[in-house]
Amino acid sequence: MPGQAWAFLGGKVVRLEDAKVNIMTHALHYGTAAFEGIRGNWNEEQGKTFVFRLREHYERLLRGGRILKIELSYGADDLCRITTDLLERCGYRQDVYIRPLAFKSAERVANLRLHELASDFALMIVPFGSYIDNDRAIRCQTSSWRRPDDSMMPTGVKLTGLYTTSILAKTEAIMAGFDEAILLNYDGHVSEGSGENIFVIQGNRISTPTETDNALLGITRDSVMTLCRKELGMNVVERRINRSELYLSDEIFLTGTAAHVTAVGELDNRKVGGGGIGPVTRQIQDIYAKVVTGRNPKYLHWCTPVTPAGG
Ligand code: PMP
C-alpha cells in the first residue's frame, strides 16, 4: 500500500504539499533551525514500523532549540506523540525517514536578534531506503573542509546552518568519485563523516572521537557503543585520533541514523584492512540491523512500534 504524505506545521496536520512557509521566513535566510533525522524501520512480519530511539532524538532537538532560543509549546513527550500519530496516519508500510524541524518562523529579514523572533515546529515523514549502499565497503576521502570548532558554531547539536560544511564536504567527495567525506576538526584530528560518526578498529581496540573533537554525539554511535560492550564484550574508547591512524587501522566504520553501520574499505586511495567489510564491522552490522527493526527483545526499549492506519 503506498501510504499518504502528511506533515505537521503551525500546530496542525496538513497534506505535505500544503506545508508551506513564506519566503521571508528567518530560518530560510540564516540557518536558524534545529533538526533531526529519525528512522522508522518497517517490520513486515509484525506489520509495524519501529521508530528508533525517538525520545533521544527529540531531546537533542530541544537542546539545539535552547541554544537558538527556539521556544516551542511542546515538550519531548508531545513531540513523540505528534510523530507517532502522524506516522500512523501516513500509513506507510516501508522504511521511513522522519524529519522534525524547530525553526525561527518569523517573517523578518535583517534581524539577527534571536530573542525577538517567533518559532514553530514542522514535521515531515517520507519513504526512505538506503542512504549509502552498505552492502559493500565504501570509498572515502579526507575532506579539504574542516569540522568547525564549537567556539565557532555549536557542534554538539544539529543546527541547520552547520550543515553547509557537511554539504560542501559530501559534494566534494562525491564529485571526486568517492562515496563519503571524513572531516578533520579545526586542529587536524579526526572528527566524523559528513553525516556519520566514525569508529576505528586496531587489533581488539575500538576507538571513536568525542565531542571535544567536535563530533556530534550520534544516537547510533551511542547505540553501537552499548552493543559493542554488551553483545561483543568490547569497550569502545573515546579518544583523540590522528589522521594517519586511519590509514593503518584494521577496520573503519561509520554510524548514523541514515547510514546505519557502514564499512569503510578505502580512504584516500589506500585500502583499509583487506578493503572489504571487516569481521567486527560485519558482526556489528548484523546485531544493529536486528535491533533497529524490533527483532531483538533485549533492545525493544529503544524502539517505538507504530501500526500504520488502514493496515
Ligand atoms: N554526525 C553528523 C554531522 C550527523 O549529521 C549525524 C546524523 N544525525 C551523525 C553524526 C550521526 O548521528 P545519529 O546517529 O544521531 O544519526
mmCIF file of C-alpha atoms and ligand atoms in Angstrom:
data_model
loop_
_atom_site.group_PDB
_atom_site.id
_atom_site.type_symbol
_atom_site.label_atom_id
_atom_site.label_comp_id
_atom_site.label_asym_id
_atom_site.label_seq_id
_atom_site.Cartn_x
_atom_site.Cartn_y
_atom_site.Cartn_z
ATOM 1 C CA MET A 1 0.000 0.000 0.000
ATOM 2 C CA PRO A 2 1.547 3.352 -0.993
ATOM 3 C CA GLY A 3 0.573 5.435 2.056
ATOM 4 C CA GLN A 4 -0.061 9.162 2.054
ATOM 5 C CA ALA A 5 2.219 12.107 2.720
ATOM 6 C CA TRP A 6 1.084 14.158 5.707
ATOM 7 C CA ALA A 7 3.038 16.816 7.572
ATOM 8 C CA PHE A 8 2.657 18.834 10.764
ATOM 9 C CA LEU A 9 3.037 22.627 10.647
ATOM 10 C CA GLY A 10 1.625 25.577 12.574
ATOM 11 C CA GLY A 11 0.184 23.256 15.213
ATOM 12 C CA LYS A 12 -1.842 21.084 12.863
ATOM 13 C CA VAL A 13 -1.694 18.167 10.460
ATOM 14 C CA VAL A 14 -1.703 19.214 6.802
ATOM 15 C CA ARG A 15 -1.063 17.489 3.491
ATOM 16 C CA LEU A 16 2.665 17.533 2.718
ATOM 17 C CA GLU A 17 2.060 19.580 -0.436
ATOM 18 C CA ASP A 18 0.256 22.229 1.638
ATOM 19 C CA ALA A 19 3.010 22.503 4.298
ATOM 20 C CA LYS A 20 4.472 25.798 3.084
ATOM 21 C CA VAL A 21 6.300 28.784 4.558
ATOM 22 C CA ASN A 22 6.690 32.380 3.377
ATOM 23 C CA ILE A 23 9.957 33.321 1.606
ATOM 24 C CA MET A 24 10.592 35.876 4.391
ATOM 25 C CA THR A 25 10.955 33.023 6.920
ATOM 26 C CA HIS A 26 14.034 33.723 9.039
ATOM 27 C CA ALA A 27 15.342 30.125 9.060
ATOM 28 C CA LEU A 28 15.457 30.091 5.262
ATOM 29 C CA HIS A 29 17.858 33.037 5.223
ATOM 30 C CA TYR A 30 20.053 32.419 8.250
ATOM 31 C CA GLY A 31 20.043 28.699 9.105
ATOM 32 C CA THR A 32 18.221 29.387 12.372
ATOM 33 C CA ALA A 33 16.746 25.953 12.941
ATOM 34 C CA ALA A 34 17.460 22.709 14.739
ATOM 35 C CA PHE A 35 16.539 19.477 13.001
ATOM 36 C CA GLU A 36 16.585 15.727 13.439
ATOM 37 C CA GLY A 37 16.753 12.677 11.244
ATOM 38 C CA ILE A 38 14.896 9.709 12.699
ATOM 39 C CA ARG A 39 14.285 6.358 11.101
ATOM 40 C CA GLY A 40 11.179 4.252 11.175
ATOM 41 C CA ASN A 41 12.091 0.684 10.198
ATOM 42 C CA TRP A 42 9.353 -1.458 8.699
ATOM 43 C CA ASN A 43 8.952 -4.966 10.128
ATOM 44 C CA GLU A 44 6.891 -6.977 7.646
ATOM 45 C CA GLU A 45 6.189 -9.997 9.921
ATOM 46 C CA GLN A 46 4.758 -7.801 12.652
ATOM 47 C CA GLY A 47 3.108 -5.262 10.312
ATOM 48 C CA LYS A 48 4.651 -2.421 12.325
ATOM 49 C CA THR A 49 7.160 0.364 11.916
ATOM 50 C CA PHE A 50 9.764 0.516 14.678
ATOM 51 C CA VAL A 51 10.891 4.094 15.305
ATOM 52 C CA PHE A 52 14.410 4.023 16.688
ATOM 53 C CA ARG A 53 15.230 5.995 19.850
ATOM 54 C CA LEU A 54 12.531 8.573 19.188
ATOM 55 C CA ARG A 55 12.740 10.342 22.530
ATOM 56 C CA GLU A 56 16.527 10.764 22.403
ATOM 57 C CA HIS A 57 16.203 12.463 19.023
ATOM 58 C CA TYR A 58 13.671 14.924 20.435
ATOM 59 C CA GLU A 59 15.817 15.591 23.488
ATOM 60 C CA ARG A 60 18.659 16.560 21.130
ATOM 61 C CA LEU A 61 16.289 18.706 19.049
ATOM 62 C CA LEU A 62 15.187 20.556 22.171
ATOM 63 C CA ARG A 63 18.841 21.072 23.213
ATOM 64 C CA GLY A 64 19.547 22.667 19.821
ATOM 65 C CA GLY A 65 16.410 24.776 20.221
ATOM 66 C CA ARG A 66 17.595 26.044 23.616
ATOM 67 C CA ILE A 67 20.819 27.339 22.078
ATOM 68 C CA LEU A 68 18.889 29.123 19.315
ATOM 69 C CA LYS A 69 16.189 30.429 21.696
ATOM 70 C CA ILE A 70 13.533 28.460 19.861
ATOM 71 C CA GLU A 71 10.676 28.216 22.317
ATOM 72 C CA LEU A 72 8.103 25.583 21.428
ATOM 73 C CA SER A 73 4.875 24.885 23.209
ATOM 74 C CA TYR A 74 5.689 21.159 23.062
ATOM 75 C CA GLY A 75 7.892 19.025 25.303
ATOM 76 C CA ALA A 76 9.614 15.775 24.296
ATOM 77 C CA ASP A 77 6.544 13.673 25.134
ATOM 78 C CA ASP A 78 4.254 15.872 22.999
ATOM 79 C CA LEU A 79 6.703 15.686 20.088
ATOM 80 C CA CYS A 80 6.885 11.884 20.341
ATOM 81 C CA ARG A 81 3.090 11.681 20.297
ATOM 82 C CA ILE A 82 2.752 14.086 17.346
ATOM 83 C CA THR A 83 5.241 11.888 15.488
ATOM 84 C CA THR A 84 3.653 8.522 16.170
ATOM 85 C CA ASP A 85 0.192 9.951 15.321
ATOM 86 C CA LEU A 86 1.464 11.355 12.018
ATOM 87 C CA LEU A 87 3.294 8.150 11.130
ATOM 88 C CA GLU A 88 0.205 6.088 11.855
ATOM 89 C CA ARG A 89 -1.886 8.396 9.689
ATOM 90 C CA CYS A 90 0.588 8.272 6.741
ATOM 91 C CA GLY A 91 0.058 4.515 6.632
ATOM 92 C CA TYR A 92 3.437 3.682 5.090
ATOM 93 C CA ARG A 93 4.344 0.012 5.025
ATOM 94 C CA GLN A 94 8.009 0.596 4.286
ATOM 95 C CA ASP A 95 11.072 2.224 5.870
ATOM 96 C CA VAL A 96 10.608 5.929 6.503
ATOM 97 C CA TYR A 97 12.692 8.964 7.357
ATOM 98 C CA ILE A 98 11.211 11.315 9.919
ATOM 99 C CA ARG A 99 12.358 14.927 9.744
ATOM 100 C CA PRO A 100 11.405 17.294 12.579
ATOM 101 C CA LEU A 101 12.440 20.932 12.296
ATOM 102 C CA ALA A 102 12.300 23.507 15.084
ATOM 103 C CA PHE A 103 12.778 26.812 13.326
ATOM 104 C CA LYS A 104 12.649 30.590 13.522
ATOM 105 C CA SER A 105 9.412 31.104 11.638
ATOM 106 C CA ALA A 106 9.271 34.913 11.978
ATOM 107 C CA GLU A 107 8.778 36.505 8.570
ATOM 108 C CA ARG A 108 11.502 39.065 9.120
ATOM 109 C CA VAL A 109 14.722 39.722 7.279
ATOM 110 C CA ALA A 110 17.642 41.855 8.504
ATOM 111 C CA ASN A 111 17.043 40.866 12.128
ATOM 112 C CA LEU A 112 19.805 38.998 13.946
ATOM 113 C CA ARG A 113 18.202 39.065 17.401
ATOM 114 C CA LEU A 114 17.041 35.567 18.284
ATOM 115 C CA HIS A 115 15.054 36.755 21.284
ATOM 116 C CA GLU A 116 12.752 38.817 19.023
ATOM 117 C CA LEU A 117 11.865 36.051 16.591
ATOM 118 C CA ALA A 118 8.886 33.687 16.743
ATOM 119 C CA SER A 119 9.441 29.935 16.366
ATOM 120 C CA ASP A 120 7.486 26.996 15.004
ATOM 121 C CA PHE A 121 7.778 23.231 14.706
ATOM 122 C CA ALA A 122 7.445 21.275 11.468
ATOM 123 C CA LEU A 123 7.455 17.543 10.907
ATOM 124 C CA MET A 124 7.503 15.530 7.706
ATOM 125 C CA ILE A 125 7.736 11.820 7.047
ATOM 126 C CA VAL A 126 8.892 10.364 3.734
ATOM 127 C CA PRO A 127 9.557 6.837 2.475
ATOM 128 C CA PHE A 128 13.307 6.201 2.649
ATOM 129 C CA GLY A 129 15.508 3.321 1.584
ATOM 130 C CA SER A 130 19.257 3.136 1.978
ATOM 131 C CA TYR A 131 21.242 6.378 2.215
ATOM 132 C CA ILE A 132 24.591 4.796 1.433
ATOM 133 C CA ASP A 133 24.886 1.331 -0.115
ATOM 134 C CA ASN A 134 26.190 -0.505 2.946
ATOM 135 C CA ASP A 135 26.106 -3.995 1.464
ATOM 136 C CA ARG A 136 29.672 -3.166 0.453
ATOM 137 C CA ALA A 137 32.595 -1.256 1.929
ATOM 138 C CA ILE A 138 32.610 2.368 0.764
ATOM 139 C CA ARG A 139 35.418 4.616 -0.506
ATOM 140 C CA CYS A 140 36.095 7.763 1.490
ATOM 141 C CA GLN A 141 38.108 10.930 1.102
ATOM 142 C CA THR A 142 39.592 13.110 3.824
ATOM 143 C CA SER A 143 37.822 16.379 3.176
ATOM 144 C CA SER A 144 39.524 19.680 2.468
ATOM 145 C CA TRP A 145 36.723 21.135 4.619
ATOM 146 C CA ARG A 146 37.190 21.058 8.392
ATOM 147 C CA ARG A 147 34.534 20.411 11.006
ATOM 148 C CA PRO A 148 34.158 23.781 12.773
ATOM 149 C CA ASP A 149 35.063 24.143 16.423
ATOM 150 C CA ASP A 150 32.301 24.664 18.975
ATOM 151 C CA SER A 151 33.718 28.139 19.606
ATOM 152 C CA MET A 152 32.739 28.995 16.003
ATOM 153 C CA MET A 153 29.340 27.320 15.935
ATOM 154 C CA PRO A 154 27.724 24.790 18.292
ATOM 155 C CA THR A 155 28.775 21.323 17.105
ATOM 156 C CA GLY A 156 27.026 19.136 19.686
ATOM 157 C CA VAL A 157 23.520 19.747 18.312
ATOM 158 C CA LYS A 158 22.007 19.611 14.844
ATOM 159 C CA LEU A 159 21.641 23.233 13.763
ATOM 160 C CA THR A 160 20.779 23.577 10.086
ATOM 161 C CA GLY A 161 23.358 26.298 9.411
ATOM 162 C CA LEU A 162 26.213 23.983 10.386
ATOM 163 C CA TYR A 163 25.285 21.590 7.591
ATOM 164 C CA THR A 164 26.768 23.909 4.971
ATOM 165 C CA THR A 165 30.119 22.368 5.958
ATOM 166 C CA SER A 166 28.805 18.787 5.697
ATOM 167 C CA ILE A 167 27.204 19.538 2.338
ATOM 168 C CA LEU A 168 30.371 21.086 0.893
ATOM 169 C CA ALA A 169 32.395 18.094 2.128
ATOM 170 C CA LYS A 170 29.942 15.469 0.828
ATOM 171 C CA THR A 171 29.626 17.189 -2.555
ATOM 172 C CA GLU A 172 33.407 17.474 -2.890
ATOM 173 C CA ALA A 173 33.827 13.755 -2.106
ATOM 174 C CA ILE A 174 31.073 12.571 -4.459
ATOM 175 C CA MET A 175 32.254 14.788 -7.329
ATOM 176 C CA ALA A 176 35.771 13.403 -6.878
ATOM 177 C CA GLY A 177 34.386 9.852 -7.261
ATOM 178 C CA PHE A 178 34.242 8.845 -3.574
ATOM 179 C CA ASP A 179 31.220 7.762 -1.531
ATOM 180 C CA GLU A 180 31.706 9.835 1.610
ATOM 181 C CA ALA A 181 33.886 12.505 3.236
ATOM 182 C CA ILE A 182 35.797 12.214 6.510
ATOM 183 C CA LEU A 183 36.256 15.581 8.197
ATOM 184 C CA LEU A 184 39.128 16.550 10.448
ATOM 185 C CA ASN A 185 38.447 19.106 13.146
ATOM 186 C CA TYR A 186 39.970 22.595 13.282
ATOM 187 C CA ASP A 187 43.256 21.305 14.771
ATOM 188 C CA GLY A 188 43.605 18.432 12.329
ATOM 189 C CA HIS A 189 42.337 15.474 14.365
ATOM 190 C CA VAL A 190 39.721 13.065 13.077
ATOM 191 C CA SER A 191 36.185 14.277 13.767
ATOM 192 C CA GLU A 192 33.500 12.419 11.767
ATOM 193 C CA GLY A 193 31.840 11.811 8.394
ATOM 194 C CA SER A 194 29.601 14.409 6.717
ATOM 195 C CA GLY A 195 26.569 12.864 8.433
ATOM 196 C CA GLU A 196 28.042 9.955 10.403
ATOM 197 C CA ASN A 197 30.287 9.221 13.342
ATOM 198 C CA ILE A 198 33.477 7.272 12.764
ATOM 199 C CA PHE A 199 34.851 4.204 14.563
ATOM 200 C CA VAL A 200 38.364 2.787 14.143
ATOM 201 C CA ILE A 201 39.373 -0.790 14.945
ATOM 202 C CA GLN A 202 43.045 -1.561 15.669
ATOM 203 C CA GLY A 203 43.577 -5.144 16.892
ATOM 204 C CA ASN A 204 40.980 -5.645 19.617
ATOM 205 C CA ARG A 205 40.646 -1.946 20.374
ATOM 206 C CA ILE A 206 37.732 0.108 19.029
ATOM 207 C CA SER A 207 38.019 3.899 19.255
ATOM 208 C CA THR A 208 35.876 6.872 18.304
ATOM 209 C CA PRO A 209 36.400 10.646 18.557
ATOM 210 C CA THR A 210 34.313 12.549 21.067
ATOM 211 C CA GLU A 211 32.668 15.965 21.465
ATOM 212 C CA THR A 212 35.951 17.727 22.196
ATOM 213 C CA ASP A 213 36.956 16.762 18.640
ATOM 214 C CA ASN A 214 33.684 18.397 17.556
ATOM 215 C CA ALA A 215 31.935 15.167 16.642
ATOM 216 C CA LEU A 216 28.174 15.184 17.060
ATOM 217 C CA LEU A 217 27.389 12.634 19.756
ATOM 218 C CA GLY A 218 25.243 10.482 17.494
ATOM 219 C CA ILE A 219 22.425 8.318 18.766
ATOM 220 C CA THR A 220 23.630 5.479 16.526
ATOM 221 C CA ARG A 221 27.129 5.999 17.962
ATOM 222 C CA ASP A 222 25.736 5.616 21.469
ATOM 223 C CA SER A 223 23.728 2.525 20.445
ATOM 224 C CA VAL A 224 26.757 0.904 18.803
ATOM 225 C CA MET A 225 28.929 1.613 21.843
ATOM 226 C CA THR A 226 26.353 -0.138 24.033
ATOM 227 C CA LEU A 227 26.055 -3.079 21.608
ATOM 228 C CA CYS A 228 29.848 -3.470 21.411
ATOM 229 C CA ARG A 229 30.062 -3.607 25.196
ATOM 230 C CA LYS A 230 27.038 -5.794 25.879
ATOM 231 C CA GLU A 231 26.962 -8.070 22.851
ATOM 232 C CA LEU A 232 30.649 -8.323 21.856
ATOM 233 C CA GLY A 233 32.302 -7.666 25.225
ATOM 234 C CA MET A 234 34.388 -4.896 23.632
ATOM 235 C CA ASN A 235 34.663 -1.446 25.192
ATOM 236 C CA VAL A 236 34.822 1.485 22.822
ATOM 237 C CA VAL A 237 37.456 4.059 23.808
ATOM 238 C CA GLU A 238 36.536 7.715 23.197
ATOM 239 C CA ARG A 239 39.774 9.457 22.349
ATOM 240 C CA ARG A 240 41.598 11.865 20.036
ATOM 241 C CA ILE A 241 42.516 10.082 16.778
ATOM 242 C CA ASN A 242 45.266 11.130 14.362
ATOM 243 C CA ARG A 243 44.651 11.135 10.623
ATOM 244 C CA SER A 244 47.441 8.650 9.876
ATOM 245 C CA GLU A 245 45.952 6.130 12.328
ATOM 246 C CA LEU A 246 43.068 5.765 9.895
ATOM 247 C CA TYR A 247 45.396 4.523 7.146
ATOM 248 C CA LEU A 248 46.875 1.894 9.488
ATOM 249 C CA SER A 249 43.697 0.590 11.098
ATOM 250 C CA ASP A 250 42.264 -2.900 10.552
ATOM 251 C CA GLU A 251 38.696 -1.711 10.092
ATOM 252 C CA ILE A 252 36.830 1.584 9.961
ATOM 253 C CA PHE A 253 33.084 2.001 10.031
ATOM 254 C CA LEU A 254 30.656 4.910 10.064
ATOM 255 C CA THR A 255 27.434 5.145 12.058
ATOM 256 C CA GLY A 256 24.388 7.343 11.615
ATOM 257 C CA THR A 257 20.619 7.221 11.505
ATOM 258 C CA ALA A 258 20.643 7.436 7.702
ATOM 259 C CA ALA A 259 23.821 5.402 7.069
ATOM 260 C CA HIS A 260 23.209 2.718 9.756
ATOM 261 C CA VAL A 261 26.591 0.934 10.156
ATOM 262 C CA THR A 262 28.676 1.344 7.002
ATOM 263 C CA ALA A 263 32.119 -0.188 6.449
ATOM 264 C CA VAL A 264 34.896 1.967 5.007
ATOM 265 C CA GLY A 265 37.013 -0.116 2.613
ATOM 266 C CA GLU A 266 39.230 2.598 1.275
ATOM 267 C CA LEU A 267 40.404 6.006 2.431
ATOM 268 C CA ASP A 268 42.312 8.460 0.229
ATOM 269 C CA ASN A 269 43.085 5.648 -2.235
ATOM 270 C CA ARG A 270 44.577 3.408 0.465
ATOM 271 C CA LYS A 271 42.916 0.143 1.440
ATOM 272 C CA VAL A 272 41.608 -0.102 4.996
ATOM 273 C CA GLY A 273 42.438 -3.629 6.259
ATOM 274 C CA GLY A 274 41.552 -6.013 3.447
ATOM 275 C CA GLY A 275 39.424 -3.400 1.666
ATOM 276 C CA GLY A 276 36.096 -5.161 2.287
ATOM 277 C CA ILE A 277 33.660 -5.287 5.205
ATOM 278 C CA GLY A 278 35.810 -6.384 8.174
ATOM 279 C CA PRO A 279 34.714 -9.188 10.535
ATOM 280 C CA VAL A 280 33.963 -6.968 13.550
ATOM 281 C CA THR A 281 32.101 -4.412 11.420
ATOM 282 C CA ARG A 282 30.037 -7.231 9.887
ATOM 283 C CA GLN A 283 29.082 -8.519 13.350
ATOM 284 C CA ILE A 284 28.049 -5.038 14.499
ATOM 285 C CA GLN A 285 26.028 -4.503 11.294
ATOM 286 C CA ASP A 286 24.118 -7.745 11.867
ATOM 287 C CA ILE A 287 23.384 -7.025 15.528
ATOM 288 C CA TYR A 288 22.354 -3.434 14.764
ATOM 289 C CA ALA A 289 20.040 -4.427 11.882
ATOM 290 C CA LYS A 290 18.054 -6.720 14.205
ATOM 291 C CA VAL A 291 17.872 -4.159 16.992
ATOM 292 C CA VAL A 292 16.508 -1.288 14.836
ATOM 293 C CA THR A 293 13.820 -3.421 13.252
ATOM 294 C CA GLY A 294 12.492 -4.565 16.641
ATOM 295 C CA ARG A 295 13.830 -8.103 16.210
ATOM 296 C CA ASN A 296 15.922 -8.207 19.391
ATOM 297 C CA PRO A 297 13.710 -8.311 22.506
ATOM 298 C CA LYS A 298 16.594 -7.085 24.694
ATOM 299 C CA TYR A 299 16.545 -3.695 22.976
ATOM 300 C CA LEU A 300 12.828 -3.152 22.439
ATOM 301 C CA HIS A 301 13.020 -0.234 24.882
ATOM 302 C CA TRP A 302 14.869 1.642 22.085
ATOM 303 C CA CYS A 303 12.003 1.090 19.635
ATOM 304 C CA THR A 304 8.572 2.705 19.412
ATOM 305 C CA PRO A 305 6.223 0.440 17.433
ATOM 306 C CA VAL A 306 3.632 2.127 15.219
ATOM 307 C CA THR A 307 0.914 0.286 13.330
ATOM 308 C CA PRO A 308 0.025 2.063 10.060
ATOM 309 C CA ALA A 309 -3.560 3.170 9.573
ATOM 310 C CA GLY A 310 -5.581 1.087 7.156
ATOM 311 C CA GLY A 311 -3.389 -1.959 7.658
HETATM 312 N N1 PMP B 1 27.423 13.457 12.638
HETATM 313 C C1 PMP B 1 26.698 14.280 11.866
HETATM 314 C C2 PMP B 1 27.328 15.525 11.355
HETATM 315 C C3 PMP B 1 25.382 13.946 11.532
HETATM 316 O O1 PMP B 1 24.651 14.760 10.760
HETATM 317 C C4 PMP B 1 24.823 12.747 12.014
HETATM 318 C C5 PMP B 1 23.412 12.378 11.653
HETATM 319 N N2 PMP B 1 22.498 12.888 12.575
HETATM 320 C C6 PMP B 1 25.608 11.925 12.824
HETATM 321 C C7 PMP B 1 26.913 12.309 13.119
HETATM 322 C C8 PMP B 1 25.060 10.659 13.397
HETATM 323 O O2 PMP B 1 24.095 10.963 14.358
HETATM 324 P P1 PMP B 1 22.880 9.970 14.650
HETATM 325 O O3 PMP B 1 23.477 8.638 14.893
HETATM 326 O O4 PMP B 1 22.240 10.552 15.861
HETATM 327 O O5 PMP B 1 22.008 9.988 13.452
#
